[in-house]
PDB file of N, CA and C in Angstrom:
ATOM      1  N   MET A  22      -9.413   5.899  26.837  1.00 95.00           N
ATOM      2  CA  MET A  22      -9.642   4.549  26.371  1.00 95.00           C
ATOM      3  C   MET A  22     -10.998   4.103  26.894  1.00 95.00           C
ATOM      4  N   THR A  23     -11.634   3.270  26.114  1.00 96.00           N
ATOM      5  CA  THR A  23     -12.927   2.725  26.516  1.00 96.00           C
ATOM      6  C   THR A  23     -12.986   1.248  26.128  1.00 96.00           C
ATOM      7  N   PHE A  24     -13.712   0.471  26.933  1.00 97.00           N
ATOM      8  CA  PHE A  24     -13.884  -0.943  26.674  1.00 97.00           C
ATOM      9  C   PHE A  24     -15.220  -1.366  27.276  1.00 97.00           C
ATOM     10  N   ALA A  25     -15.986  -2.144  26.533  1.00 97.00           N
ATOM     11  CA  ALA A  25     -17.260  -2.639  27.058  1.00 97.00           C
ATOM     12  C   ALA A  25     -17.531  -4.031  26.480  1.00 97.00           C
ATOM     13  N   TYR A  26     -18.152  -4.876  27.298  1.00 96.00           N
ATOM     14  CA  TYR A  26     -18.556  -6.208  26.856  1.00 96.00           C
ATOM     15  C   TYR A  26     -19.971  -6.443  27.360  1.00 96.00           C
ATOM     16  N   ASP A  27     -20.849  -6.858  26.468  1.00 94.00           N
ATOM     17  CA  ASP A  27     -22.244  -7.103  26.822  1.00 94.00           C
ATOM     18  C   ASP A  27     -22.592  -8.528  26.410  1.00 94.00           C
ATOM     19  N   TRP A  28     -23.212  -9.270  27.313  1.00 93.00           N
ATOM     20  CA  TRP A  28     -23.628 -10.637  27.029  1.00 93.00           C
ATOM     21  C   TRP A  28     -25.072 -10.793  27.455  1.00 93.00           C
ATOM     22  N   SER A  29     -25.834 -11.502  26.644  1.00 89.00           N
ATOM     23  CA  SER A  29     -27.195 -11.881  27.032  1.00 89.00           C
ATOM     24  C   SER A  29     -27.406 -13.327  26.579  1.00 89.00           C
ATOM     25  N   PRO A  30     -28.343 -14.040  27.196  1.00 87.00           N
ATOM     26  CA  PRO A  30     -28.566 -15.441  26.823  1.00 87.00           C
ATOM     27  C   PRO A  30     -28.899 -15.565  25.334  1.00 87.00           C
ATOM     28  N   PRO A  31     -28.358 -16.576  24.658  1.00 83.00           N
ATOM     29  CA  PRO A  31     -28.549 -16.698  23.216  1.00 83.00           C
ATOM     30  C   PRO A  31     -29.984 -16.960  22.790  1.00 83.00           C
ATOM     31  N   ASP A  32     -30.850 -17.412  23.701  1.00 82.00           N
ATOM     32  CA  ASP A  32     -32.243 -17.643  23.327  1.00 82.00           C
ATOM     33  C   ASP A  32     -33.118 -16.414  23.600  1.00 82.00           C
ATOM     34  N   ILE A  33     -32.551 -15.342  24.134  1.00 84.00           N
ATOM     35  CA  ILE A  33     -33.304 -14.132  24.465  1.00 84.00           C
ATOM     36  C   ILE A  33     -33.058 -13.025  23.440  1.00 84.00           C
ATOM     37  N   ASN A  34     -31.805 -12.875  23.026  1.00 82.00           N
ATOM     38  CA  ASN A  34     -31.426 -11.739  22.194  1.00 82.00           C
ATOM     39  C   ASN A  34     -30.626 -12.217  20.986  1.00 82.00           C
ATOM     40  N   ARG A  35     -30.981 -11.710  19.788  1.00 81.00           N
ATOM     41  CA  ARG A  35     -30.268 -12.087  18.566  1.00 81.00           C
ATOM     42  C   ARG A  35     -28.797 -11.678  18.647  1.00 81.00           C
ATOM     43  N   ASN A  36     -28.504 -10.496  19.164  1.00 82.00           N
ATOM     44  CA  ASN A  36     -27.132 -10.014  19.339  1.00 82.00           C
ATOM     45  C   ASN A  36     -26.699 -10.370  20.756  1.00 82.00           C
ATOM     46  N   ASN A  37     -26.246 -11.603  20.943  1.00 85.00           N
ATOM     47  CA  ASN A  37     -26.037 -12.037  22.326  1.00 85.00           C
ATOM     48  C   ASN A  37     -24.669 -11.700  22.910  1.00 85.00           C
ATOM     49  N   ARG A  38     -23.683 -11.325  22.095  1.00 91.00           N
ATOM     50  CA  ARG A  38     -22.390 -10.884  22.626  1.00 91.00           C
ATOM     51  C   ARG A  38     -21.906  -9.671  21.838  1.00 91.00           C
ATOM     52  N   LEU A  39     -21.557  -8.616  22.536  1.00 93.00           N
ATOM     53  CA  LEU A  39     -21.101  -7.387  21.897  1.00 93.00           C
ATOM     54  C   LEU A  39     -19.878  -6.870  22.635  1.00 93.00           C
ATOM     55  N   LEU A  40     -18.803  -6.655  21.886  1.00 96.00           N
ATOM     56  CA  LEU A  40     -17.569  -6.119  22.447  1.00 96.00           C
ATOM     57  C   LEU A  40     -17.265  -4.806  21.738  1.00 96.00           C
ATOM     58  N   THR A  41     -16.999  -3.757  22.492  1.00 97.00           N
ATOM     59  CA  THR A  41     -16.588  -2.479  21.907  1.00 97.00           C
ATOM     60  C   THR A  41     -15.334  -1.999  22.625  1.00 97.00           C
ATOM     61  N   ALA A  42     -14.458  -1.372  21.876  1.00 98.00           N
ATOM     62  CA  ALA A  42     -13.228  -0.816  22.439  1.00 98.00           C
ATOM     63  C   ALA A  42     -12.832   0.397  21.613  1.00 98.00           C
ATOM     64  N   GLY A  43     -12.177   1.343  22.248  1.00 97.00           N
ATOM     65  CA  GLY A  43     -11.758   2.521  21.510  1.00 97.00           C
ATOM     66  C   GLY A  43     -10.754   3.350  22.271  1.00 97.00           C
ATOM     67  N   ALA A  44     -10.172   4.284  21.547  1.00 98.00           N
ATOM     68  CA  ALA A  44      -9.196   5.194  22.143  1.00 98.00           C
ATOM     69  C   ALA A  44      -9.314   6.549  21.464  1.00 98.00           C
ATOM     70  N   ARG A  45      -9.117   7.605  22.233  1.00 96.00           N
ATOM     71  CA  ARG A  45      -9.132   8.967  21.692  1.00 96.00           C
ATOM     72  C   ARG A  45      -7.805   9.627  22.046  1.00 96.00           C
ATOM     73  N   PHE A  46      -7.239  10.307  21.077  1.00 96.00           N
ATOM     74  CA  PHE A  46      -5.966  10.989  21.259  1.00 96.00           C
ATOM     75  C   PHE A  46      -6.196  12.489  21.105  1.00 96.00           C
ATOM     76  N   ASN A  47      -5.879  13.251  22.133  1.00 93.00           N
ATOM     77  CA  ASN A  47      -6.045  14.703  22.095  1.00 93.00           C
ATOM     78  C   ASN A  47      -4.784  15.369  21.563  1.00 93.00           C
ATOM     79  N   GLU A  48      -4.980  16.293  20.638  1.00 92.00           N
ATOM     80  CA  GLU A  48      -3.908  17.092  20.043  1.00 92.00           C
ATOM     81  C   GLU A  48      -2.777  16.248  19.437  1.00 92.00           C
ATOM     82  N   PRO A  49      -3.083  15.226  18.600  1.00 92.00           N
ATOM     83  CA  PRO A  49      -2.007  14.424  18.014  1.00 92.00           C
ATOM     84  C   PRO A  49      -1.270  15.152  16.886  1.00 92.00           C
ATOM     85  N   LEU A  50      -1.925  16.112  16.251  1.00 88.00           N
ATOM     86  CA  LEU A  50      -1.297  16.843  15.155  1.00 88.00           C
ATOM     87  C   LEU A  50      -0.763  18.182  15.650  1.00 88.00           C
ATOM     88  N   PRO A  51       0.424  18.569  15.235  1.00 90.00           N
ATOM     89  CA  PRO A  51       0.989  19.851  15.670  1.00 90.00           C
ATOM     90  C   PRO A  51       0.374  21.016  14.886  1.00 90.00           C
ATOM     91  N   LEU A  52      -0.899  21.271  15.137  1.00 86.00           N
ATOM     92  CA  LEU A  52      -1.628  22.346  14.455  1.00 86.00           C
ATOM     93  C   LEU A  52      -2.013  23.420  15.461  1.00 86.00           C
ATOM     94  N   PRO A  53      -2.206  24.646  15.008  1.00 87.00           N
ATOM     95  CA  PRO A  53      -2.625  25.698  15.937  1.00 87.00           C
ATOM     96  C   PRO A  53      -4.097  25.589  16.355  1.00 87.00           C
ATOM     97  N   ILE A  54      -4.865  24.677  15.707  1.00 88.00           N
ATOM     98  CA  ILE A  54      -6.272  24.491  16.069  1.00 88.00           C
ATOM     99  C   ILE A  54      -6.417  23.246  16.946  1.00 88.00           C
ATOM    100  N   HIS A  55      -7.489  23.189  17.715  1.00 88.00           N
ATOM    101  CA  HIS A  55      -7.772  22.007  18.538  1.00 88.00           C
ATOM    102  C   HIS A  55      -8.095  20.833  17.621  1.00 88.00           C
ATOM    103  N   ASN A  56      -7.531  19.633  17.909  1.00 91.00           N
ATOM    104  CA  ASN A  56      -7.797  18.448  17.101  1.00 91.00           C
ATOM    105  C   ASN A  56      -7.710  17.200  17.969  1.00 91.00           C
ATOM    106  N   THR A  57      -8.543  16.229  17.648  1.00 94.00           N
ATOM    107  CA  THR A  57      -8.500  14.916  18.294  1.00 94.00           C
ATOM    108  C   THR A  57      -8.634  13.844  17.222  1.00 94.00           C
ATOM    109  N   MET A  58      -8.174  12.650  17.535  1.00 96.00           N
ATOM    110  CA  MET A  58      -8.341  11.492  16.649  1.00 96.00           C
ATOM    111  C   MET A  58      -8.834  10.334  17.489  1.00 96.00           C
ATOM    112  N   SER A  59      -9.751   9.557  16.916  1.00 97.00           N
ATOM    113  CA  SER A  59     -10.339   8.429  17.631  1.00 97.00           C
ATOM    114  C   SER A  59     -10.292   7.183  16.762  1.00 97.00           C
ATOM    115  N   LEU A  60     -10.116   6.053  17.420  1.00 97.00           N
ATOM    116  CA  LEU A  60     -10.131   4.759  16.764  1.00 97.00           C
ATOM    117  C   LEU A  60     -11.030   3.846  17.578  1.00 97.00           C
ATOM    118  N   GLY A  61     -11.962   3.170  16.911  1.00 97.00           N
ATOM    119  CA  GLY A  61     -12.897   2.299  17.609  1.00 97.00           C
ATOM    120  C   GLY A  61     -13.027   0.947  16.930  1.00 97.00           C
ATOM    121  N   TYR A  62     -13.403  -0.057  17.722  1.00 98.00           N
ATOM    122  CA  TYR A  62     -13.592  -1.419  17.224  1.00 98.00           C
ATOM    123  C   TYR A  62     -14.856  -1.986  17.853  1.00 98.00           C
ATOM    124  N   VAL A  63     -15.641  -2.699  17.060  1.00 96.00           N
ATOM    125  CA  VAL A  63     -16.840  -3.366  17.575  1.00 96.00           C
ATOM    126  C   VAL A  63     -16.890  -4.785  17.008  1.00 96.00           C
ATOM    127  N   ARG A  64     -17.306  -5.732  17.841  1.00 96.00           N
ATOM    128  CA  ARG A  64     -17.452  -7.139  17.443  1.00 96.00           C
ATOM    129  C   ARG A  64     -18.795  -7.608  17.975  1.00 96.00           C
ATOM    130  N   ASN A  65     -19.670  -8.054  17.079  1.00 92.00           N
ATOM    131  CA  ASN A  65     -21.026  -8.437  17.428  1.00 92.00           C
ATOM    132  C   ASN A  65     -21.247  -9.904  17.051  1.00 92.00           C
ATOM    133  N   THR A  66     -21.459 -10.751  18.040  1.00 88.00           N
ATOM    134  CA  THR A  66     -21.715 -12.165  17.789  1.00 88.00           C
ATOM    135  C   THR A  66     -23.218 -12.405  17.821  1.00 88.00           C
ATOM    136  N   LEU A  67     -23.720 -13.014  16.757  1.00 84.00           N
ATOM    137  CA  LEU A  67     -25.155 -13.250  16.611  1.00 84.00           C
ATOM    138  C   LEU A  67     -25.503 -14.663  17.051  1.00 84.00           C
ATOM    139  N   SER A  68     -26.617 -14.809  17.739  1.00 83.00           N
ATOM    140  CA  SER A  68     -27.057 -16.106  18.254  1.00 83.00           C
ATOM    141  C   SER A  68     -27.608 -16.978  17.136  1.00 83.00           C
ATOM    142  N   SER A  69     -27.165 -18.224  17.099  1.00 80.00           N
ATOM    143  CA  SER A  69     -27.658 -19.167  16.077  1.00 80.00           C
ATOM    144  C   SER A  69     -29.086 -19.614  16.358  1.00 80.00           C
ATOM    145  N   ARG A  70     -29.613 -19.333  17.538  1.00 80.00           N
ATOM    146  CA  ARG A  70     -30.990 -19.717  17.869  1.00 80.00           C
ATOM    147  C   ARG A  70     -32.023 -18.944  17.053  1.00 80.00           C
ATOM    148  N   PHE A  71     -31.629 -17.829  16.444  1.00 78.00           N
ATOM    149  CA  PHE A  71     -32.561 -17.012  15.685  1.00 78.00           C
ATOM    150  C   PHE A  71     -32.471 -17.258  14.181  1.00 78.00           C
ATOM    151  N   LEU A  72     -31.714 -18.261  13.769  1.00 76.00           N
ATOM    152  CA  LEU A  72     -31.636 -18.625  12.353  1.00 76.00           C
ATOM    153  C   LEU A  72     -32.891 -19.378  11.941  1.00 76.00           C
ATOM    154  N   SER A  73     -33.344 -19.126  10.720  1.00 71.00           N
ATOM    155  CA  SER A  73     -34.449 -19.933  10.214  1.00 71.00           C
ATOM    156  C   SER A  73     -33.884 -21.230   9.625  1.00 71.00           C
ATOM    157  N   ARG A  74     -34.727 -22.229   9.507  1.00 69.00           N
ATOM    158  CA  ARG A  74     -34.274 -23.534   9.009  1.00 69.00           C
ATOM    159  C   ARG A  74     -33.669 -23.401   7.620  1.00 69.00           C
ATOM    160  N   GLY A  75     -32.565 -24.106   7.398  1.00 64.00           N
ATOM    161  CA  GLY A  75     -31.912 -24.109   6.097  1.00 64.00           C
ATOM    162  C   GLY A  75     -30.978 -22.926   5.876  1.00 64.00           C
ATOM    163  N   THR A  76     -30.911 -22.007   6.827  1.00 67.00           N
ATOM    164  CA  THR A  76     -30.032 -20.846   6.690  1.00 67.00           C
ATOM    165  C   THR A  76     -28.652 -21.225   7.221  1.00 67.00           C
ATOM    166  N   PRO A  77     -27.594 -20.890   6.477  1.00 74.00           N
ATOM    167  CA  PRO A  77     -26.260 -21.190   7.018  1.00 74.00           C
ATOM    168  C   PRO A  77     -25.977 -20.355   8.267  1.00 74.00           C
ATOM    169  N   SER A  78     -25.024 -20.789   9.057  1.00 77.00           N
ATOM    170  CA  SER A  78     -24.737 -20.077  10.310  1.00 77.00           C
ATOM    171  C   SER A  78     -24.213 -18.668  10.040  1.00 77.00           C
ATOM    172  N   TRP A  79     -24.456 -17.782  11.007  1.00 84.00           N
ATOM    173  CA  TRP A  79     -24.022 -16.401  10.906  1.00 84.00           C
ATOM    174  C   TRP A  79     -22.556 -16.263  11.259  1.00 84.00           C
ATOM    175  N   LYS A  80     -21.922 -15.326  10.626  1.00 87.00           N
ATOM    176  CA  LYS A  80     -20.544 -14.984  10.971  1.00 87.00           C
ATOM    177  C   LYS A  80     -20.567 -13.815  11.950  1.00 87.00           C
ATOM    178  N   THR A  81     -19.511 -13.637  12.694  1.00 90.00           N
ATOM    179  CA  THR A  81     -19.405 -12.540  13.643  1.00 90.00           C
ATOM    180  C   THR A  81     -19.190 -11.233  12.891  1.00 90.00           C
ATOM    181  N   GLU A  82     -20.046 -10.244  13.170  1.00 92.00           N
ATOM    182  CA  GLU A  82     -19.886  -8.921  12.562  1.00 92.00           C
ATOM    183  C   GLU A  82     -18.730  -8.188  13.246  1.00 92.00           C
ATOM    184  N   GLN A  83     -17.948  -7.456  12.468  1.00 96.00           N
ATOM    185  CA  GLN A  83     -16.853  -6.674  13.020  1.00 96.00           C
ATOM    186  C   GLN A  83     -16.778  -5.329  12.317  1.00 96.00           C
ATOM    187  N   GLY A  84     -16.404  -4.309  13.053  1.00 97.00           N
ATOM    188  CA  GLY A  84     -16.287  -2.987  12.462  1.00 97.00           C
ATOM    189  C   GLY A  84     -15.150  -2.195  13.091  1.00 97.00           C
ATOM    190  N   ILE A  85     -14.545  -1.336  12.277  1.00 98.00           N
ATOM    191  CA  ILE A  85     -13.492  -0.437  12.733  1.00 98.00           C
ATOM    192  C   ILE A  85     -13.864   0.963  12.278  1.00 98.00           C
ATOM    193  N   GLU A  86     -13.664   1.941  13.149  1.00 97.00           N
ATOM    194  CA  GLU A  86     -13.952   3.334  12.800  1.00 97.00           C
ATOM    195  C   GLU A  86     -12.761   4.203  13.162  1.00 97.00           C
ATOM    196  N   PHE A  87     -12.441   5.134  12.264  1.00 97.00           N
ATOM    197  CA  PHE A  87     -11.433   6.154  12.545  1.00 97.00           C
ATOM    198  C   PHE A  87     -12.051   7.505  12.248  1.00 97.00           C
ATOM    199  N   ASN A  88     -11.909   8.443  13.168  1.00 95.00           N
ATOM    200  CA  ASN A  88     -12.391   9.794  12.910  1.00 95.00           C
ATOM    201  C   ASN A  88     -11.465  10.810  13.545  1.00 95.00           C
ATOM    202  N   SER A  89     -11.578  12.012  13.035  1.00 94.00           N
ATOM    203  CA  SER A  89     -10.772  13.117  13.536  1.00 94.00           C
ATOM    204  C   SER A  89     -11.699  14.307  13.742  1.00 94.00           C
ATOM    205  N   LEU A  90     -11.514  15.025  14.829  1.00 93.00           N
ATOM    206  CA  LEU A  90     -12.324  16.211  15.127  1.00 93.00           C
ATOM    207  C   LEU A  90     -11.424  17.430  15.021  1.00 93.00           C
ATOM    208  N   LEU A  91     -11.795  18.352  14.136  1.00 92.00           N
ATOM    209  CA  LEU A  91     -10.998  19.540  13.897  1.00 92.00           C
ATOM    210  C   LEU A  91     -11.814  20.783  14.225  1.00 92.00           C
ATOM    211  N   ASP A  92     -11.245  21.662  14.994  1.00 91.00           N
ATOM    212  CA  ASP A  92     -11.882  22.938  15.342  1.00 91.00           C
ATOM    213  C   ASP A  92     -11.420  23.963  14.309  1.00 91.00           C
ATOM    214  N   VAL A  93     -12.081  23.962  13.133  1.00 88.00           N
ATOM    215  CA  VAL A  93     -11.608  24.744  11.988  1.00 88.00           C
ATOM    216  C   VAL A  93     -11.871  26.241  12.095  1.00 88.00           C
ATOM    217  N   ALA A  94     -12.818  26.644  12.914  1.00 87.00           N
ATOM    218  CA  ALA A  94     -13.136  28.058  13.118  1.00 87.00           C
ATOM    219  C   ALA A  94     -13.656  28.201  14.549  1.00 87.00           C
ATOM    220  N   PRO A  95     -13.735  29.434  15.071  1.00 85.00           N
ATOM    221  CA  PRO A  95     -14.175  29.601  16.460  1.00 85.00           C
ATOM    222  C   PRO A  95     -15.518  28.945  16.792  1.00 85.00           C
ATOM    223  N   MET A  96     -16.407  28.798  15.822  1.00 90.00           N
ATOM    224  CA  MET A  96     -17.720  28.224  16.107  1.00 90.00           C
ATOM    225  C   MET A  96     -18.012  26.971  15.291  1.00 90.00           C
ATOM    226  N   VAL A  97     -17.036  26.446  14.542  1.00 93.00           N
ATOM    227  CA  VAL A  97     -17.292  25.340  13.614  1.00 93.00           C
ATOM    228  C   VAL A  97     -16.360  24.163  13.913  1.00 93.00           C
ATOM    229  N   LEU A  98     -16.975  22.992  14.128  1.00 93.00           N
ATOM    230  CA  LEU A  98     -16.239  21.741  14.285  1.00 93.00           C
ATOM    231  C   LEU A  98     -16.511  20.869  13.062  1.00 93.00           C
ATOM    232  N   LEU A  99     -15.479  20.234  12.547  1.00 94.00           N
ATOM    233  CA  LEU A  99     -15.602  19.326  11.411  1.00 94.00           C
ATOM    234  C   LEU A  99     -15.022  17.981  11.822  1.00 94.00           C
ATOM    235  N   GLN A 100     -15.776  16.901  11.561  1.00 94.00           N
ATOM    236  CA  GLN A 100     -15.342  15.569  11.980  1.00 94.00           C
ATOM    237  C   GLN A 100     -15.471  14.580  10.820  1.00 94.00           C
ATOM    238  N   PRO A 101     -14.408  14.408  10.014  1.00 95.00           N
ATOM    239  CA  PRO A 101     -14.445  13.370   8.977  1.00 95.00           C
ATOM    240  C   PRO A 101     -14.331  11.983   9.621  1.00 95.00           C
ATOM    241  N   VAL A 102     -14.986  10.998   9.009  1.00 96.00           N
ATOM    242  CA  VAL A 102     -15.013   9.649   9.577  1.00 96.00           C
ATOM    243  C   VAL A 102     -14.946   8.618   8.454  1.00 96.00           C
ATOM    244  N   ILE A 103     -14.279   7.487   8.738  1.00 97.00           N
ATOM    245  CA  ILE A 103     -14.275   6.333   7.843  1.00 97.00           C
ATOM    246  C   ILE A 103     -14.562   5.101   8.701  1.00 97.00           C
ATOM    247  N   GLN A 104     -15.458   4.252   8.191  1.00 96.00           N
ATOM    248  CA  GLN A 104     -15.842   3.032   8.901  1.00 96.00           C
ATOM    249  C   GLN A 104     -15.718   1.849   7.942  1.00 96.00           C
ATOM    250  N   TYR A 105     -15.249   0.724   8.469  1.00 98.00           N
ATOM    251  CA  TYR A 105     -15.141  -0.502   7.690  1.00 98.00           C
ATOM    252  C   TYR A 105     -15.849  -1.612   8.463  1.00 98.00           C
ATOM    253  N   TYR A 106     -16.716  -2.339   7.771  1.00 96.00           N
ATOM    254  CA  TYR A 106     -17.465  -3.432   8.395  1.00 96.00           C
ATOM    255  C   TYR A 106     -17.200  -4.729   7.639  1.00 96.00           C
ATOM    256  N   ALA A 107     -16.994  -5.814   8.381  1.00 95.00           N
ATOM    257  CA  ALA A 107     -16.837  -7.151   7.804  1.00 95.00           C
ATOM    258  C   ALA A 107     -17.983  -8.025   8.292  1.00 95.00           C
ATOM    259  N   ASN A 108     -18.469  -8.894   7.429  1.00 92.00           N
ATOM    260  CA  ASN A 108     -19.563  -9.816   7.740  1.00 92.00           C
ATOM    261  C   ASN A 108     -20.837  -9.050   8.127  1.00 92.00           C
ATOM    262  N   VAL A 109     -21.198  -8.094   7.304  1.00 89.00           N
ATOM    263  CA  VAL A 109     -22.371  -7.262   7.567  1.00 89.00           C
ATOM    264  C   VAL A 109     -23.618  -8.136   7.671  1.00 89.00           C
ATOM    265  N   GLY A 110     -24.391  -7.954   8.736  1.00 82.00           N
ATOM    266  CA  GLY A 110     -25.616  -8.714   8.953  1.00 82.00           C
ATOM    267  C   GLY A 110     -25.376 -10.193   9.209  1.00 82.00           C
ATOM    268  N   GLY A 111     -24.138 -10.569   9.512  1.00 84.00           N
ATOM    269  CA  GLY A 111     -23.817 -11.964   9.770  1.00 84.00           C
ATOM    270  C   GLY A 111     -23.473 -12.747   8.516  1.00 84.00           C
ATOM    271  N   GLY A 112     -23.478 -12.085   7.364  1.00 86.00           N
ATOM    272  CA  GLY A 112     -23.141 -12.752   6.104  1.00 86.00           C
ATOM    273  C   GLY A 112     -21.674 -12.581   5.770  1.00 86.00           C
ATOM    274  N   VAL A 113     -21.366 -12.562   4.483  1.00 88.00           N
ATOM    275  CA  VAL A 113     -19.980 -12.415   4.046  1.00 88.00           C
ATOM    276  C   VAL A 113     -19.720 -11.054   3.406  1.00 88.00           C
ATOM    277  N   GLN A 114     -20.722 -10.174   3.410  1.00 92.00           N
ATOM    278  CA  GLN A 114     -20.569  -8.869   2.783  1.00 92.00           C
ATOM    279  C   GLN A 114     -19.640  -7.974   3.595  1.00 92.00           C
ATOM    280  N   ARG A 115     -19.041  -7.020   2.891  1.00 96.00           N
ATOM    281  CA  ARG A 115     -18.195  -6.012   3.525  1.00 96.00           C
ATOM    282  C   ARG A 115     -18.734  -4.645   3.134  1.00 96.00           C
ATOM    283  N   ALA A 116     -18.460  -3.653   3.958  1.00 96.00           N
ATOM    284  CA  ALA A 116     -18.943  -2.302   3.657  1.00 96.00           C
ATOM    285  C   ALA A 116     -17.933  -1.273   4.145  1.00 96.00           C
ATOM    286  N   VAL A 117     -17.799  -0.196   3.382  1.00 97.00           N
ATOM    287  CA  VAL A 117     -16.969   0.933   3.766  1.00 97.00           C
ATOM    288  C   VAL A 117     -17.853   2.169   3.736  1.00 97.00           C
ATOM    289  N   VAL A 118     -17.766   2.969   4.789  1.00 96.00           N
ATOM    290  CA  VAL A 118     -18.583   4.179   4.899  1.00 96.00           C
ATOM    291  C   VAL A 118     -17.647   5.375   5.088  1.00 96.00           C
ATOM    292  N   PHE A 119     -17.824   6.395   4.253  1.00 96.00           N
ATOM    293  CA  PHE A 119     -17.111   7.658   4.407  1.00 96.00           C
ATOM    294  C   PHE A 119     -18.136   8.730   4.727  1.00 96.00           C
ATOM    295  N   GLY A 120     -17.778   9.657   5.573  1.00 96.00           N
ATOM    296  CA  GLY A 120     -18.707  10.736   5.867  1.00 96.00           C
ATOM    297  C   GLY A 120     -18.062  11.779   6.756  1.00 96.00           C
ATOM    298  N   PHE A 121     -18.881  12.738   7.168  1.00 92.00           N
ATOM    299  CA  PHE A 121     -18.391  13.716   8.127  1.00 92.00           C
ATOM    300  C   PHE A 121     -19.553  14.288   8.916  1.00 92.00           C
ATOM    301  N   ARG A 122     -19.236  14.767  10.085  1.00 92.00           N
ATOM    302  CA  ARG A 122     -20.202  15.435  10.940  1.00 92.00           C
ATOM    303  C   ARG A 122     -19.725  16.871  11.111  1.00 92.00           C
ATOM    304  N   THR A 123     -20.663  17.764  11.258  1.00 94.00           N
ATOM    305  CA  THR A 123     -20.309  19.149  11.525  1.00 94.00           C
ATOM    306  C   THR A 123     -21.126  19.665  12.715  1.00 94.00           C
ATOM    307  N   GLN A 124     -20.579  20.647  13.383  1.00 91.00           N
ATOM    308  CA  GLN A 124     -21.297  21.305  14.466  1.00 91.00           C
ATOM    309  C   GLN A 124     -21.000  22.800  14.367  1.00 91.00           C
ATOM    310  N   VAL A 125     -22.069  23.582  14.341  1.00 93.00           N
ATOM    311  CA  VAL A 125     -21.948  25.035  14.296  1.00 93.00           C
ATOM    312  C   VAL A 125     -22.644  25.590  15.535  1.00 93.00           C
ATOM    313  N   ASP A 126     -21.902  26.325  16.345  1.00 89.00           N
ATOM    314  CA  ASP A 126     -22.450  26.930  17.561  1.00 89.00           C
ATOM    315  C   ASP A 126     -22.626  28.428  17.355  1.00 89.00           C
ATOM    316  N   PHE A 127     -23.799  28.927  17.732  1.00 85.00           N
ATOM    317  CA  PHE A 127     -24.058  30.365  17.638  1.00 85.00           C
ATOM    318  C   PHE A 127     -24.132  30.960  19.022  1.00 85.00           C
TER     319      PHE A 127
END
């Protein structure tokens, strides 16, 4: 498990409050290969001091990530990931990201 909180004065840094939390589970699937699953959360509060005049206030950005690491071959790791973001850039937009990471060791 992991947890972190970062604060800076609102007149110094645009991202003045950041909270991250996550958990990793080793071997959650009954497979003969090594596997892990991770779940993460991030919350980013933006300082209103950096808004330009006439701009509506920013919303708090939030994101959730789920990924799994699979040892599919003796030298190959595959890590599919899905991420969901709400209030992207402090607005009302939402975003979903799908992808994967690979690692090949020789």
